[in-house]
PDB file of C-alpha atoms in Angstrom:
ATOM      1  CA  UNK A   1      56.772  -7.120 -46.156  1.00 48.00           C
ATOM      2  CA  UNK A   2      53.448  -8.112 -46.979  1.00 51.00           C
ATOM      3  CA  UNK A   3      51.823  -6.848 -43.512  1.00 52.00           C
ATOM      4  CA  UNK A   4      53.428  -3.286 -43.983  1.00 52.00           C
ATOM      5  CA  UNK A   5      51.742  -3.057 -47.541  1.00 52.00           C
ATOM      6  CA  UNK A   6      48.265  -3.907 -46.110  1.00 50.00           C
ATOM      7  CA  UNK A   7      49.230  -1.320 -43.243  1.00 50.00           C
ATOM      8  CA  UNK A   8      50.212   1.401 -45.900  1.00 55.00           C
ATOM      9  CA  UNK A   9      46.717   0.600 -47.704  1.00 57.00           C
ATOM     10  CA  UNK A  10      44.555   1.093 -44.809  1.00 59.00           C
ATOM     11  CA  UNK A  11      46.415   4.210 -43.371  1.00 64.00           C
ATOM     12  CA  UNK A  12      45.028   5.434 -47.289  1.00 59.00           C
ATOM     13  CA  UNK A  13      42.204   4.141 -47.077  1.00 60.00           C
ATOM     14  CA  UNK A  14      41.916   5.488 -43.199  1.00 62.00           C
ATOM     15  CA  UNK A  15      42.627   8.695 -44.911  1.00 64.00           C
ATOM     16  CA  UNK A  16      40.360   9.151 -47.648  1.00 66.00           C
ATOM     17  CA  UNK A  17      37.210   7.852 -46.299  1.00 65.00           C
ATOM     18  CA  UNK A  18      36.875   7.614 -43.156  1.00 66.00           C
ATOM     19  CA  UNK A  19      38.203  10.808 -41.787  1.00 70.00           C
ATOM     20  CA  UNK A  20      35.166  12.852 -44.349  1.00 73.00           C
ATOM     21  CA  UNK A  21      32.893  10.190 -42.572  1.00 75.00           C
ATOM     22  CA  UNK A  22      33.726  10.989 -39.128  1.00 78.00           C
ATOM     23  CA  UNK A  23      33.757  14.611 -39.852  1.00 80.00           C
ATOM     24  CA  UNK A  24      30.393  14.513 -42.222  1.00 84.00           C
ATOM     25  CA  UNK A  25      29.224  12.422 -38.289  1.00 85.00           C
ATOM     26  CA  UNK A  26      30.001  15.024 -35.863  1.00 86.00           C
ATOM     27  CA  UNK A  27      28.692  17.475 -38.457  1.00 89.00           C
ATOM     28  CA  UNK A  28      25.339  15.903 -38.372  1.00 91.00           C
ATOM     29  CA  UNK A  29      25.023  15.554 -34.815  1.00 91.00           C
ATOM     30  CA  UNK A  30      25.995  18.936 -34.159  1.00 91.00           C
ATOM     31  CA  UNK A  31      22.819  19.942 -36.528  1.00 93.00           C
ATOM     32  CA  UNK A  32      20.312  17.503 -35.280  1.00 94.00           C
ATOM     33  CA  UNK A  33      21.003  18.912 -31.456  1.00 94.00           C
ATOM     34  CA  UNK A  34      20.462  22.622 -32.701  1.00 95.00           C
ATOM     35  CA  UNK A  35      17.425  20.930 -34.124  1.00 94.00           C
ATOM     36  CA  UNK A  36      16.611  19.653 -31.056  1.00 92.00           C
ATOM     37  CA  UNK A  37      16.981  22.553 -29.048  1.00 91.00           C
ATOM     38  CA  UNK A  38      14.990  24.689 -31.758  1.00 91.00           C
ATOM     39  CA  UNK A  39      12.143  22.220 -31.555  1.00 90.00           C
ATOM     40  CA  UNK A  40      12.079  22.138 -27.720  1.00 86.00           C
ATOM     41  CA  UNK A  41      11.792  25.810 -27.404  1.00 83.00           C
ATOM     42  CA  UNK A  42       9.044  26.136 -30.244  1.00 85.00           C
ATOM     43  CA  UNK A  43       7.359  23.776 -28.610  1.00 80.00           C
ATOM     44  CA  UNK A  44       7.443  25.452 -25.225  1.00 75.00           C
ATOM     45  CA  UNK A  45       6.559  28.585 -26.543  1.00 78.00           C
ATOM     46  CA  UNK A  46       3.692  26.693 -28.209  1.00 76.00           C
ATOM     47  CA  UNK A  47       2.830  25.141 -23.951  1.00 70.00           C
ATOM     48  CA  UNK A  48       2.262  28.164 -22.601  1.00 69.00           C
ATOM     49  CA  UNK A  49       0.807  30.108 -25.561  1.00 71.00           C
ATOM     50  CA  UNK A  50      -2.025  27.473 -25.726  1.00 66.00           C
ATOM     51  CA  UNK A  51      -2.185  25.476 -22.436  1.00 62.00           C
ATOM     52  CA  UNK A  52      -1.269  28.191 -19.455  1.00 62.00           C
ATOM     53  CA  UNK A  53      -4.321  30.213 -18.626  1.00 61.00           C
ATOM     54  CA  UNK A  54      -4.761  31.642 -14.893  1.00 60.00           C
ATOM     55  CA  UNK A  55      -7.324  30.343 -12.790  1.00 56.00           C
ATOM     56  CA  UNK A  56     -10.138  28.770 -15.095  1.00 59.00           C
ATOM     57  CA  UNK A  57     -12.307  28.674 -12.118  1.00 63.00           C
ATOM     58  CA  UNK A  58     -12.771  30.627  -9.371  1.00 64.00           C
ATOM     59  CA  UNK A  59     -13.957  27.989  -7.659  1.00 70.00           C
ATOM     60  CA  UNK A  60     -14.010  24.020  -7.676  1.00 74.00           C
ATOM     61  CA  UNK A  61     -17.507  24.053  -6.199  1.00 78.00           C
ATOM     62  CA  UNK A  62     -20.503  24.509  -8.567  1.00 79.00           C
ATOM     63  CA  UNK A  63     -24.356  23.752  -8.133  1.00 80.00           C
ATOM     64  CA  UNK A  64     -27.059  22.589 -10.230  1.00 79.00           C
ATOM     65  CA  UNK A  65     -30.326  21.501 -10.014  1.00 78.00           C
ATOM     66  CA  UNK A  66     -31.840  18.593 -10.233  1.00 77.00           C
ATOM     67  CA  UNK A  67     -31.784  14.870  -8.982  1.00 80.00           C
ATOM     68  CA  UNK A  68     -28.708  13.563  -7.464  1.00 81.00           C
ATOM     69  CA  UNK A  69     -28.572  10.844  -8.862  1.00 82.00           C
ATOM     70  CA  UNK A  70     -29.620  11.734 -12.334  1.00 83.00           C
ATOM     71  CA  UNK A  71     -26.666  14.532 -11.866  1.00 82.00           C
ATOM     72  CA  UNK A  72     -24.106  11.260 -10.758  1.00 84.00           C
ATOM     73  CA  UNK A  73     -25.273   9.491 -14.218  1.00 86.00           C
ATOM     74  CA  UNK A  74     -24.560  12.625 -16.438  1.00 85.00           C
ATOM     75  CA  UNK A  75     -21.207  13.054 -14.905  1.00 84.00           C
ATOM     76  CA  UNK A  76     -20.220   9.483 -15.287  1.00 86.00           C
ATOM     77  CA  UNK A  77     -21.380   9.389 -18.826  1.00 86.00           C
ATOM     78  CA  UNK A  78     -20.359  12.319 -19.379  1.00 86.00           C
ATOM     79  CA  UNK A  79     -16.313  11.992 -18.131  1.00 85.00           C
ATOM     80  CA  UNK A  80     -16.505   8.580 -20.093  1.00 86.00           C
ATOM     81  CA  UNK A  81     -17.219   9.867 -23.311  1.00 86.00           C
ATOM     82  CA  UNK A  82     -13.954  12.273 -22.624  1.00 84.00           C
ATOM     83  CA  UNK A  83     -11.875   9.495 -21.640  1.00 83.00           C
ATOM     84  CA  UNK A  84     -11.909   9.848 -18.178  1.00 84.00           C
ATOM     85  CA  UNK A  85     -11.056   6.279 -16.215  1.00 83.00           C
ATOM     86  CA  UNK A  86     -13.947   5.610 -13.189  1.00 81.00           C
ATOM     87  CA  UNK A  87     -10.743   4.049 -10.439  1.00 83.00           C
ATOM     88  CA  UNK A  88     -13.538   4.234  -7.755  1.00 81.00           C
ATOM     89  CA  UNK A  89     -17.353   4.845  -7.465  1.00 81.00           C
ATOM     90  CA  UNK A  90     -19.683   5.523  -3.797  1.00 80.00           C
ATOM     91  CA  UNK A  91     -23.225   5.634  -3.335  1.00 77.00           C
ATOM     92  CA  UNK A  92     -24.219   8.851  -5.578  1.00 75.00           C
ATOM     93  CA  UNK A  93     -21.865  10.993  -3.378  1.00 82.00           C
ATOM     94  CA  UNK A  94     -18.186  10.174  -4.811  1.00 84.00           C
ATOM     95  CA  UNK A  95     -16.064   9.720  -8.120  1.00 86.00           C
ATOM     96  CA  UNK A  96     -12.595   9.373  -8.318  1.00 85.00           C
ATOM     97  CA  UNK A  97     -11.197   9.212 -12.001  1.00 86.00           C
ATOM     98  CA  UNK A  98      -8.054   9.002 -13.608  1.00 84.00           C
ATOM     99  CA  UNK A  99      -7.224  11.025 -16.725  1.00 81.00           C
ATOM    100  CA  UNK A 100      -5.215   9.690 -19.035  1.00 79.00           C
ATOM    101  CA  UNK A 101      -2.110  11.586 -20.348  1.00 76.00           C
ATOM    102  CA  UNK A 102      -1.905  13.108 -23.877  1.00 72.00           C
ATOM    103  CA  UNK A 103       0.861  14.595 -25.839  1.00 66.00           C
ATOM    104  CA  UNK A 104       1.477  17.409 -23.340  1.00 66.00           C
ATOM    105  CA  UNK A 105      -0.362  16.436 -20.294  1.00 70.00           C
ATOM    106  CA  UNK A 106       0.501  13.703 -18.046  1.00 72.00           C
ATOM    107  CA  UNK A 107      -2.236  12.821 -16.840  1.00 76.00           C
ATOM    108  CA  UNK A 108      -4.294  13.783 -13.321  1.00 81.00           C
ATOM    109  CA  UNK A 109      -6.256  12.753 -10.505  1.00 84.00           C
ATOM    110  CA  UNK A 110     -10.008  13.927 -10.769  1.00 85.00           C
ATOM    111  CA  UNK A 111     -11.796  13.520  -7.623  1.00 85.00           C
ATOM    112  CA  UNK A 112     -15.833  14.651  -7.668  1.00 86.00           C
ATOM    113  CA  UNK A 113     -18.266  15.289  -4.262  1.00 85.00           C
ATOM    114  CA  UNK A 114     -21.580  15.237  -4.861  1.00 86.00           C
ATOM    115  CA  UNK A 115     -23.380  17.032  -2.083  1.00 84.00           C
ATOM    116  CA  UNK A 116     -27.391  17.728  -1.852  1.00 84.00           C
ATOM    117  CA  UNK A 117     -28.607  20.232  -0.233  1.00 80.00           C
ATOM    118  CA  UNK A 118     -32.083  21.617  -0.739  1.00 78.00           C
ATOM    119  CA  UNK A 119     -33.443  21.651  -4.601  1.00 76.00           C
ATOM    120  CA  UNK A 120     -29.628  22.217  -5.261  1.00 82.00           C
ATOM    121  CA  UNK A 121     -26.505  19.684  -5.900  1.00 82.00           C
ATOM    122  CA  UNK A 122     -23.144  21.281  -4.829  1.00 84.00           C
ATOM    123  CA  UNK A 123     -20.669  19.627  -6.707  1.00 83.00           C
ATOM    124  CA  UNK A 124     -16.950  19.789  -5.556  1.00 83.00           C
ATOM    125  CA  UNK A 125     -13.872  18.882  -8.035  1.00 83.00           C
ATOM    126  CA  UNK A 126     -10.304  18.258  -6.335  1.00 82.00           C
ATOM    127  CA  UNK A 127      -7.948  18.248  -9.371  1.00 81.00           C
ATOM    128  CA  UNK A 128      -4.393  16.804  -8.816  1.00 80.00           C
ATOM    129  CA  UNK A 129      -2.012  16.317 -11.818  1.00 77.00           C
ATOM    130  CA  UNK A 130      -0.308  12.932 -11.630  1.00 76.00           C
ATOM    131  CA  UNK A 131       3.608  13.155 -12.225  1.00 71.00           C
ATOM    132  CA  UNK A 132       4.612  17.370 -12.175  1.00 69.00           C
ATOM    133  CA  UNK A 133       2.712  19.726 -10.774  1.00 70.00           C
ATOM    134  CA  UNK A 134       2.898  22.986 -13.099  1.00 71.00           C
ATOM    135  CA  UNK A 135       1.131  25.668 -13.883  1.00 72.00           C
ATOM    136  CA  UNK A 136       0.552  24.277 -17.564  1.00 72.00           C
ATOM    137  CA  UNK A 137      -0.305  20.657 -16.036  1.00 74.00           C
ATOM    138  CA  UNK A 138      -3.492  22.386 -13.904  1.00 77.00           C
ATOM    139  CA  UNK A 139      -4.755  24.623 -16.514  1.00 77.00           C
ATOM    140  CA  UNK A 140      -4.691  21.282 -19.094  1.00 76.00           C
ATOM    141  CA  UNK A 141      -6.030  19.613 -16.291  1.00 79.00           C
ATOM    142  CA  UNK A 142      -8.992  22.664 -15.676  1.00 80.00           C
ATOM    143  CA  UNK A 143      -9.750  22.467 -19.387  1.00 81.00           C
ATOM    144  CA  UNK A 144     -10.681  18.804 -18.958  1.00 81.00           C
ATOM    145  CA  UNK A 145     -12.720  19.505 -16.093  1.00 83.00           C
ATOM    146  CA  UNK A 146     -14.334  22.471 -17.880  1.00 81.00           C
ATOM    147  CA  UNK A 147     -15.550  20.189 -21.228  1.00 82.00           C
ATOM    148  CA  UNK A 148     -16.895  17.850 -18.766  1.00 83.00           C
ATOM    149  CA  UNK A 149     -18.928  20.965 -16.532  1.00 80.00           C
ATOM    150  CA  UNK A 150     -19.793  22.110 -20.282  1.00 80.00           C
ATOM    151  CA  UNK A 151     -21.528  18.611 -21.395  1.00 80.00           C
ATOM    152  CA  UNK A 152     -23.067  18.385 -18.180  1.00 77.00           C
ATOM    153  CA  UNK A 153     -24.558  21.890 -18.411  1.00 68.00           C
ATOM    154  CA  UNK A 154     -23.380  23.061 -14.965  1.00 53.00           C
ATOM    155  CA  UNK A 155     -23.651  26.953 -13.946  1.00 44.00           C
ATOM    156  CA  UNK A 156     -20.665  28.639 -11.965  1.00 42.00           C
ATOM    157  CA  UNK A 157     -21.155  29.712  -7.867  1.00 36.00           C
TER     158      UNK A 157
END
């Protein structure tokens, strides 16, 4: 007899809180995914409205004067002060850097020629984004390139 009585006082118990609880539960999660969803579309409205531009440059190639390697020392300080990560260094003609990834940018590949030709440096940026390739990924990676080329002082082809 005594088992059925502590049987009878759960089922009651079962009944007055914990069904509101499980409902209250599914209630919740039910708002926090429209939340979700609301947040993931602001914020992809907020991607391409800042980050997507077309075609920064017209060009990766861009020439300066100067010494070659006085240019090679103002891009290396230059990419360090933004952050950029020197993976692998040649002889005044080569930098390869790694840029780390941000809140909506995953990072990218950064790849620099330095070529001399008379009283001119051509200098030639392959940009490669590390994990997706998207529009939004180059033009975030274009805008790091284009604060460097801005410190630097570097005029268009």
């Amino acid at each position: 007899m005594v088992h059925c009585y502590v049987l009878e006082q759960f089922t009651w118990l079962n009944s007055i809180f914990l069904k509101p609880l499980k409902n209250i539960l599914i209630m919740f999660n039910f708002v926090f995914i429209i939340f979700l969803t609301v947040f993931s579309l602001l914020s992809t409205i907020y991607l391409y409205k800042e980050n997507y531009k077309k075609n920064v440059f017209d060009s990766n190639t861009f020439k300066i004067e100067g010494d070659k390697s006085e240019v090679f020392q103002r891009i290396k300080e230059s990419s360090r002060l933004h952050g950029w990560i020197l993976i692998e260094s040649s002889n005044d003609d080569y930098l390869r850097y790694k840029i780390p990834f941000s809140m909506f940018f995953w990072g990218g590949i950064v790849k620099v020629f330095l070529i001399s030709k008379i009283n001119q440096i051509e200098i030639n940026f392959q940009k490669r984004p590390i994990f997706i390739k998207s529009k939004i990924q180059d033009s975030i990676l274009e805008k790091h390139v284009a604060e460097v080329l801005e410190d630097i002082s570097i005029g268009k082809i």
